[in-house]
Amino acid sequence: MRLTLVNQYYAPDISPTAQMAASLAEHRADRGDQVTVITGRAGYLEGISPAGALRAGPGLRIRRAWTPDLGKSSVPRRLLGYVAFLIGASARLLVLRRQDVIVAMTTPPFVVVTALLHKLLHPRTRIVLWSMDCYPDAAERFGELRPGGSVSSRLRQLNRWIFRRLDIVVCLDGAMSELLSSQYASGGEPEHVIVPNWERLELFPVEAAPTEWDGYQDLPVDRRAVVLYLGNTGVGHRFDTVLDAAEELRDDAVFLFIGGGARWDDLRDDAARRKLTNVLMHGYVPKEQTPAVMAGADLALITLDERSLGVMSPSKLHANLAAGLPVLYVGPPGSNVDEA
């Protein structure tokens, strides 16, 4: 089978969608498919550009379209990166020989349109939308777009046009499937399936427990329990309840945040305002170091803003379970974490 996967980020980039894309692409190549990955050159974080793939070889080709290294620090920067990738991905898909299946993810939003351009030339190509988040729904819920406004209405019309031409939509949980079905599907089509995000098993070998991350030696843990939040602190997460708990547990627990994201500075400032010396913050670490980070923790923390239900889903669960960590979930019922 000739299969193409489209996403702006790809391994070794640290973004969750990059890692998921690489996992699927490598798995299908191992199964004997001819896999092409169309991705960007710039990384998820400004100034950190991927140099290649985790593994490319027989059956797996990585095609990187030029994208500016602008990161996600502001809306204009993010939009410029999106537009550049949409143009580059469209050009590559239009000249690609007929594919049996194209799997389009949702970074950037509406990148599945580039797959539909290929389908215009090759009607027998099947199109799969692998939905990691939902637009314009997410933008409406977090105040980036006015619900019912002209921009939002046109994007919803575009979504309905797209969904009429899809073969399968892969959702992360039941709440996402219900939202997309109710808003954009017609007559039960396209087919919806639910596949929560997974984790690479080889990162967590049973016979060889990872050595604890060296960074713990420089942190004032002082024999307190370590509550670990690992990854993105984006707009879809909230931390007020977590900081309230940290305030009550100053002498008993350290809340360690490793990552970054749109809420990072606010989280740091709020912890400083409350004088929470037991809230510790460290930047992103490479993906291969995350098992060692988890090896030094006592509890894994996952949060989700109530407004995020159905439009996005946490991607930390299975890594934490694979590491044998108890999971504390602060968020609404109905997410993939709650379902698990």
Short mmCIF file of C-alpha atoms in Angstrom, two decimals:
data_model
loop_
_atom_site.label_atom_id
_atom_site.label_comp_id
_atom_site.label_asym_id
_atom_site.label_seq_id
_atom_site.Cartn_x
_atom_site.Cartn_y
_atom_site.Cartn_z
CA MET A 1 0.00 0.00 0.00
CA ARG A 2 1.21 3.50 -0.81
CA LEU A 3 0.54 5.67 2.24
CA THR A 4 1.33 9.32 2.91
CA LEU A 5 1.21 11.01 6.30
CA VAL A 6 0.96 14.82 6.52
CA ASN A 7 1.85 16.84 9.62
CA GLN A 8 3.86 20.02 10.13
CA TYR A 9 6.14 18.41 12.73
CA TYR A 10 7.97 15.11 12.65
CA ALA A 11 10.55 13.32 14.77
CA PRO A 12 13.07 14.05 16.15
CA ASP A 13 10.99 17.14 16.99
CA ILE A 14 9.68 17.02 20.58
CA SER A 15 6.03 17.84 19.85
CA PRO A 16 3.56 15.03 20.65
CA THR A 17 2.16 15.03 17.10
CA ALA A 18 5.69 14.64 15.70
CA GLN A 19 6.29 11.58 17.86
CA MET A 20 2.90 10.06 17.02
CA ALA A 21 3.46 10.63 13.30
CA ALA A 22 6.85 8.90 13.45
CA SER A 23 5.45 5.97 15.38
CA LEU A 24 2.69 5.37 12.83
CA ALA A 25 4.95 5.90 9.81
CA GLU A 26 7.60 3.49 11.06
CA HIS A 27 5.01 0.88 12.00
CA ARG A 28 3.39 0.94 8.57
CA ALA A 29 6.80 0.78 6.87
CA ASP A 30 7.62 -2.27 8.97
CA ARG A 31 4.36 -3.82 7.75
CA GLY A 32 5.56 -3.43 4.16
CA ASP A 33 3.81 -0.21 3.09
CA GLN A 34 5.53 2.40 0.96
CA VAL A 35 5.29 5.34 3.35
CA THR A 36 5.90 8.99 2.53
CA VAL A 37 5.93 11.63 5.27
CA ILE A 38 5.34 15.25 4.29
CA THR A 39 6.42 17.56 7.08
CA GLY A 40 8.09 20.91 7.74
CA ARG A 41 11.72 21.88 8.30
CA ALA A 42 11.24 24.08 11.37
CA GLY A 43 10.59 22.67 14.82
CA TYR A 44 7.74 23.04 17.29
CA LEU A 45 9.89 25.37 19.40
CA GLU A 46 11.58 28.43 17.95
CA GLY A 47 15.29 27.86 17.31
CA ILE A 48 15.12 24.09 17.70
CA SER A 49 14.88 22.64 14.20
CA PRO A 50 14.87 18.91 13.51
CA ALA A 51 17.84 17.65 11.57
CA GLY A 52 16.32 14.42 10.29
CA ALA A 53 14.05 11.52 11.12
CA LEU A 54 14.31 9.00 13.93
CA ARG A 55 14.58 6.38 11.23
CA ALA A 56 14.32 6.56 7.46
CA GLY A 57 15.14 3.75 5.09
CA PRO A 58 13.49 1.19 2.85
CA GLY A 59 9.78 1.86 2.69
CA LEU A 60 9.94 5.21 4.52
CA ARG A 61 10.66 8.56 2.87
CA ILE A 62 10.73 11.89 4.70
CA ARG A 63 9.93 14.93 2.57
CA ARG A 64 10.41 18.24 4.40
CA ALA A 65 8.74 21.35 2.99
CA TRP A 66 10.41 24.66 3.81
CA THR A 67 8.87 26.41 6.81
CA PRO A 68 10.19 29.48 8.68
CA ASP A 69 11.72 28.83 12.10
CA LEU A 70 9.32 31.11 13.98
CA GLY A 71 8.04 28.83 16.73
CA LYS A 72 4.63 29.37 18.39
CA SER A 73 5.36 32.37 20.62
CA SER A 74 2.73 34.59 18.97
CA VAL A 75 -0.34 34.19 16.79
CA PRO A 76 1.21 35.95 13.72
CA ARG A 77 4.33 33.75 13.92
CA ARG A 78 2.22 30.62 14.25
CA LEU A 79 -0.05 31.60 11.35
CA LEU A 80 2.90 32.39 9.07
CA GLY A 81 4.38 28.98 9.78
CA TYR A 82 1.01 27.37 9.08
CA VAL A 83 0.57 29.13 5.74
CA ALA A 84 4.11 28.29 4.60
CA PHE A 85 3.60 24.63 5.39
CA LEU A 86 0.18 24.48 3.69
CA ILE A 87 1.71 25.86 0.50
CA GLY A 88 4.68 23.49 0.62
CA ALA A 89 2.60 20.44 1.48
CA SER A 90 0.12 21.20 -1.32
CA ALA A 91 2.92 21.43 -3.86
CA ARG A 92 4.39 18.09 -2.79
CA LEU A 93 1.05 16.28 -2.73
CA LEU A 94 0.04 17.56 -6.15
CA VAL A 95 3.14 16.04 -7.80
CA LEU A 96 3.10 12.82 -5.76
CA ARG A 97 2.10 9.67 -7.61
CA ARG A 98 -1.31 8.27 -6.69
CA GLN A 99 -1.49 7.23 -3.06
CA ASP A 100 -3.81 4.55 -1.72
CA VAL A 101 -4.27 6.34 1.62
CA ILE A 102 -3.36 9.79 2.91
CA VAL A 103 -3.47 10.34 6.68
CA ALA A 104 -3.65 14.05 7.51
CA MET A 105 -3.23 15.23 11.08
CA THR A 106 -4.40 18.62 12.38
CA THR A 107 -1.16 20.61 12.58
CA PRO A 108 -1.77 23.06 11.09
CA PRO A 109 -5.57 23.17 11.26
CA PHE A 110 -7.23 22.23 7.96
CA VAL A 111 -4.06 20.67 6.54
CA VAL A 112 -6.33 17.86 5.36
CA VAL A 113 -7.29 20.19 2.49
CA THR A 114 -3.86 19.45 0.96
CA ALA A 115 -4.78 15.75 0.93
CA LEU A 116 -8.07 16.54 -0.79
CA LEU A 117 -6.14 18.35 -3.54
CA HIS A 118 -4.35 15.06 -4.22
CA LYS A 119 -7.73 13.31 -4.25
CA LEU A 120 -8.98 15.69 -6.95
CA LEU A 121 -6.30 14.26 -9.24
CA HIS A 122 -6.63 10.69 -7.94
CA PRO A 123 -10.26 10.04 -6.92
CA ARG A 124 -9.57 6.52 -5.64
CA THR A 125 -7.26 7.79 -2.86
CA ARG A 126 -8.79 7.33 0.60
CA ILE A 127 -8.45 10.25 3.02
CA VAL A 128 -8.13 9.75 6.79
CA LEU A 129 -8.31 12.72 9.16
CA TRP A 130 -6.37 11.98 12.35
CA SER A 131 -7.85 14.60 14.64
CA MET A 132 -5.57 15.81 17.43
CA ASP A 133 -7.62 18.94 18.07
CA CYS A 134 -10.69 20.61 16.58
CA TYR A 135 -10.92 23.99 14.86
CA PRO A 136 -12.62 26.41 14.89
CA ASP A 137 -14.22 24.89 18.01
CA ALA A 138 -11.10 25.22 20.19
CA ALA A 139 -10.49 28.80 19.06
CA GLU A 140 -14.08 29.72 19.92
CA ARG A 141 -13.94 28.18 23.39
CA PHE A 142 -10.73 30.00 24.32
CA GLY A 143 -11.69 33.39 22.97
CA GLU A 144 -9.53 33.44 19.85
CA LEU A 145 -12.59 33.53 17.57
CA ARG A 146 -16.05 34.92 18.20
CA PRO A 147 -18.66 32.14 18.09
CA GLY A 148 -21.09 32.84 15.27
CA GLY A 149 -18.78 35.47 13.76
CA SER A 150 -18.01 35.64 10.07
CA VAL A 151 -14.60 33.95 10.35
CA SER A 152 -15.91 31.17 12.55
CA SER A 153 -18.93 30.59 10.29
CA ARG A 154 -16.76 30.30 7.19
CA LEU A 155 -14.40 27.87 8.91
CA ARG A 156 -17.36 25.74 9.95
CA GLN A 157 -18.61 25.73 6.37
CA LEU A 158 -15.14 24.64 5.27
CA ASN A 159 -15.22 21.82 7.81
CA ARG A 160 -18.57 20.57 6.54
CA TRP A 161 -17.23 20.62 2.98
CA ILE A 162 -14.14 18.68 4.13
CA PHE A 163 -16.08 16.08 6.11
CA ARG A 164 -18.27 15.22 3.11
CA ARG A 165 -15.10 14.14 1.30
CA LEU A 166 -13.37 12.16 4.05
CA ASP A 167 -13.38 8.38 4.39
CA ILE A 168 -12.44 8.00 8.08
CA VAL A 169 -12.04 10.34 11.03
CA VAL A 170 -9.80 9.11 13.87
CA CYS A 171 -10.68 10.74 17.21
CA LEU A 172 -8.81 10.64 20.51
CA ASP A 173 -11.81 10.01 22.74
CA GLY A 174 -15.58 9.73 22.77
CA ALA A 175 -16.08 13.42 23.53
CA MET A 176 -14.16 14.42 20.39
CA SER A 177 -16.05 11.92 18.27
CA GLU A 178 -19.37 13.21 19.56
CA LEU A 179 -18.42 16.84 18.89
CA LEU A 180 -17.21 16.23 15.33
CA SER A 181 -20.15 13.97 14.50
CA SER A 182 -22.70 16.46 15.75
CA GLN A 183 -21.10 19.52 14.14
CA TYR A 184 -19.80 18.34 10.81
CA ALA A 185 -20.85 14.78 9.90
CA SER A 186 -23.95 14.15 7.83
CA GLY A 187 -25.95 10.93 7.82
CA GLY A 188 -23.36 9.07 9.90
CA GLU A 189 -20.55 9.73 7.44
CA PRO A 190 -17.61 9.73 7.42
CA GLU A 191 -16.86 6.75 9.64
CA HIS A 192 -15.56 7.72 13.10
CA VAL A 193 -13.14 5.55 15.08
CA ILE A 194 -11.58 6.24 18.48
CA VAL A 195 -7.85 5.62 18.94
CA PRO A 196 -6.29 7.28 22.02
CA ASN A 197 -2.68 8.40 21.71
CA TRP A 198 -0.16 5.69 22.57
CA GLU A 199 3.49 5.44 23.60
CA ARG A 200 6.47 3.60 22.13
CA LEU A 201 6.92 0.42 24.12
CA GLU A 202 10.68 0.31 23.53
CA LEU A 203 11.09 3.45 25.66
CA PHE A 204 9.97 1.44 28.68
CA PRO A 205 11.76 -1.94 28.69
CA VAL A 206 10.51 -4.13 31.52
CA GLU A 207 13.87 -5.79 32.09
CA ALA A 208 15.87 -2.55 32.41
CA ALA A 209 14.52 0.16 34.69
CA PRO A 210 15.82 3.60 33.60
CA THR A 211 18.41 5.45 35.65
CA GLU A 212 16.94 8.46 37.41
CA TRP A 213 17.32 11.77 35.55
CA ASP A 214 20.48 13.69 36.52
CA GLY A 215 18.48 16.90 36.86
CA TYR A 216 17.04 15.76 40.19
CA GLN A 217 20.44 16.29 41.77
CA ASP A 218 20.11 20.05 41.18
CA LEU A 219 16.55 20.38 42.47
CA PRO A 220 15.59 21.05 46.11
CA VAL A 221 13.43 17.95 46.48
CA ASP A 222 14.52 17.36 50.11
CA ARG A 223 12.97 13.90 50.42
CA ARG A 224 9.50 15.22 49.62
CA ALA A 225 7.18 13.39 47.24
CA VAL A 226 7.62 14.48 43.60
CA VAL A 227 4.45 15.27 41.64
CA LEU A 228 5.51 15.45 37.99
CA TYR A 229 3.86 17.39 35.18
CA LEU A 230 5.72 16.56 31.98
CA GLY A 231 5.00 18.36 28.70
CA ASN A 232 3.06 21.27 27.31
CA THR A 233 1.29 23.81 29.54
CA GLY A 234 -0.98 25.03 26.77
CA VAL A 235 -4.21 27.01 26.73
CA GLY A 236 -6.13 23.76 27.07
CA HIS A 237 -4.83 23.14 30.60
CA ARG A 238 -5.52 24.86 33.92
CA PHE A 239 -3.44 24.91 37.09
CA ASP A 240 -5.31 26.89 39.74
CA THR A 241 -6.42 23.74 41.57
CA VAL A 242 -2.90 22.33 41.34
CA LEU A 243 -1.35 25.46 42.87
CA ASP A 244 -3.95 25.41 45.64
CA ALA A 245 -2.81 21.86 46.42
CA ALA A 246 0.86 22.89 46.31
CA GLU A 247 0.09 25.61 48.84
CA GLU A 248 -1.42 23.05 51.22
CA LEU A 249 1.45 20.58 50.72
CA ARG A 250 4.52 22.81 51.03
CA ASP A 251 6.26 20.47 53.48
CA ASP A 252 5.13 17.21 51.91
CA ALA A 253 5.37 17.45 48.11
CA VAL A 254 7.31 19.10 45.31
CA PHE A 255 5.37 19.93 42.15
CA LEU A 256 7.83 19.61 39.26
CA PHE A 257 6.83 21.03 35.87
CA ILE A 258 9.06 20.08 32.93
CA GLY A 259 8.11 21.55 29.56
CA GLY A 260 6.82 24.88 28.30
CA GLY A 261 3.86 26.32 26.45
CA ALA A 262 1.42 29.22 26.39
CA ARG A 263 0.61 28.99 30.12
CA TRP A 264 4.24 28.55 31.24
CA ASP A 265 4.98 32.15 32.17
CA ASP A 266 1.61 32.60 33.88
CA LEU A 267 2.17 29.42 35.88
CA ARG A 268 5.63 30.57 36.97
CA ASP A 269 4.38 34.05 37.89
CA ASP A 270 1.41 32.68 39.83
CA ALA A 271 3.65 30.29 41.78
CA ALA A 272 6.05 33.16 42.56
CA ARG A 273 3.18 35.42 43.69
CA ARG A 274 2.03 32.72 46.10
CA LYS A 275 5.65 32.18 47.23
CA LEU A 276 5.40 28.47 46.39
CA THR A 277 9.00 27.34 46.71
CA ASN A 278 7.83 23.76 46.24
CA VAL A 279 6.78 24.48 42.64
CA LEU A 280 9.81 23.82 40.44
CA MET A 281 10.04 24.50 36.72
CA HIS A 282 12.45 23.18 34.09
CA GLY A 283 12.42 23.49 30.29
CA TYR A 284 11.71 20.71 27.84
CA VAL A 285 13.97 17.65 27.85
CA PRO A 286 14.60 15.36 24.84
CA LYS A 287 12.03 12.63 24.32
CA GLU A 288 14.51 9.85 25.09
CA GLN A 289 15.12 11.32 28.56
CA THR A 290 11.49 11.28 29.64
CA PRO A 291 11.56 7.72 31.10
CA ALA A 292 14.46 8.79 33.34
CA VAL A 293 12.52 11.89 34.43
CA MET A 294 9.52 9.74 35.32
CA ALA A 295 11.76 7.30 37.19
CA GLY A 296 12.39 9.97 39.84
CA ALA A 297 8.74 10.91 40.35
CA ASP A 298 6.17 9.54 42.79
CA LEU A 299 3.03 10.72 41.04
CA ALA A 300 2.14 11.88 37.52
CA LEU A 301 -0.11 14.92 37.06
CA ILE A 302 -2.44 15.44 34.08
CA THR A 303 -4.71 18.47 33.81
CA LEU A 304 -7.37 19.57 31.35
CA ASP A 305 -9.48 22.71 31.23
CA GLU A 306 -13.22 21.96 31.15
CA ARG A 307 -13.46 23.95 27.91
CA SER A 308 -11.00 21.54 26.27
CA LEU A 309 -13.28 18.52 26.47
CA GLY A 310 -13.93 17.27 22.96
CA VAL A 311 -11.58 19.69 21.18
CA MET A 312 -8.29 18.29 22.46
CA SER A 313 -7.06 15.46 24.67
CA PRO A 314 -4.04 14.91 26.96
CA SER A 315 -1.21 12.84 25.48
CA LYS A 316 0.66 12.01 28.71
CA LEU A 317 -1.38 9.11 30.04
CA HIS A 318 0.22 6.07 28.47
CA ALA A 319 3.81 7.16 29.11
CA ASN A 320 2.97 7.58 32.78
CA LEU A 321 1.24 4.21 32.94
CA ALA A 322 4.16 2.55 31.15
CA ALA A 323 6.49 4.03 33.77
CA GLY A 324 4.35 2.56 36.53
CA LEU A 325 3.34 5.93 37.96
CA PRO A 326 0.06 6.60 39.74
CA VAL A 327 -1.84 9.24 37.78
CA LEU A 328 -3.62 12.24 39.29
CA TYR A 329 -6.10 13.71 36.81
CA VAL A 330 -7.56 17.19 37.35
CA GLY A 331 -10.12 17.78 34.63
CA PRO A 332 -13.60 17.08 33.29
CA PRO A 333 -15.15 13.62 32.91
CA GLY A 334 -15.36 12.21 29.39
CA SER A 335 -11.74 12.71 28.29
CA ASN A 336 -9.50 9.83 27.26
CA VAL A 337 -7.84 9.97 30.69
CA ASP A 338 -11.19 9.72 32.44
CA GLU A 339 -12.26 6.87 30.14
CA ALA A 340 -9.06 4.95 30.94
#
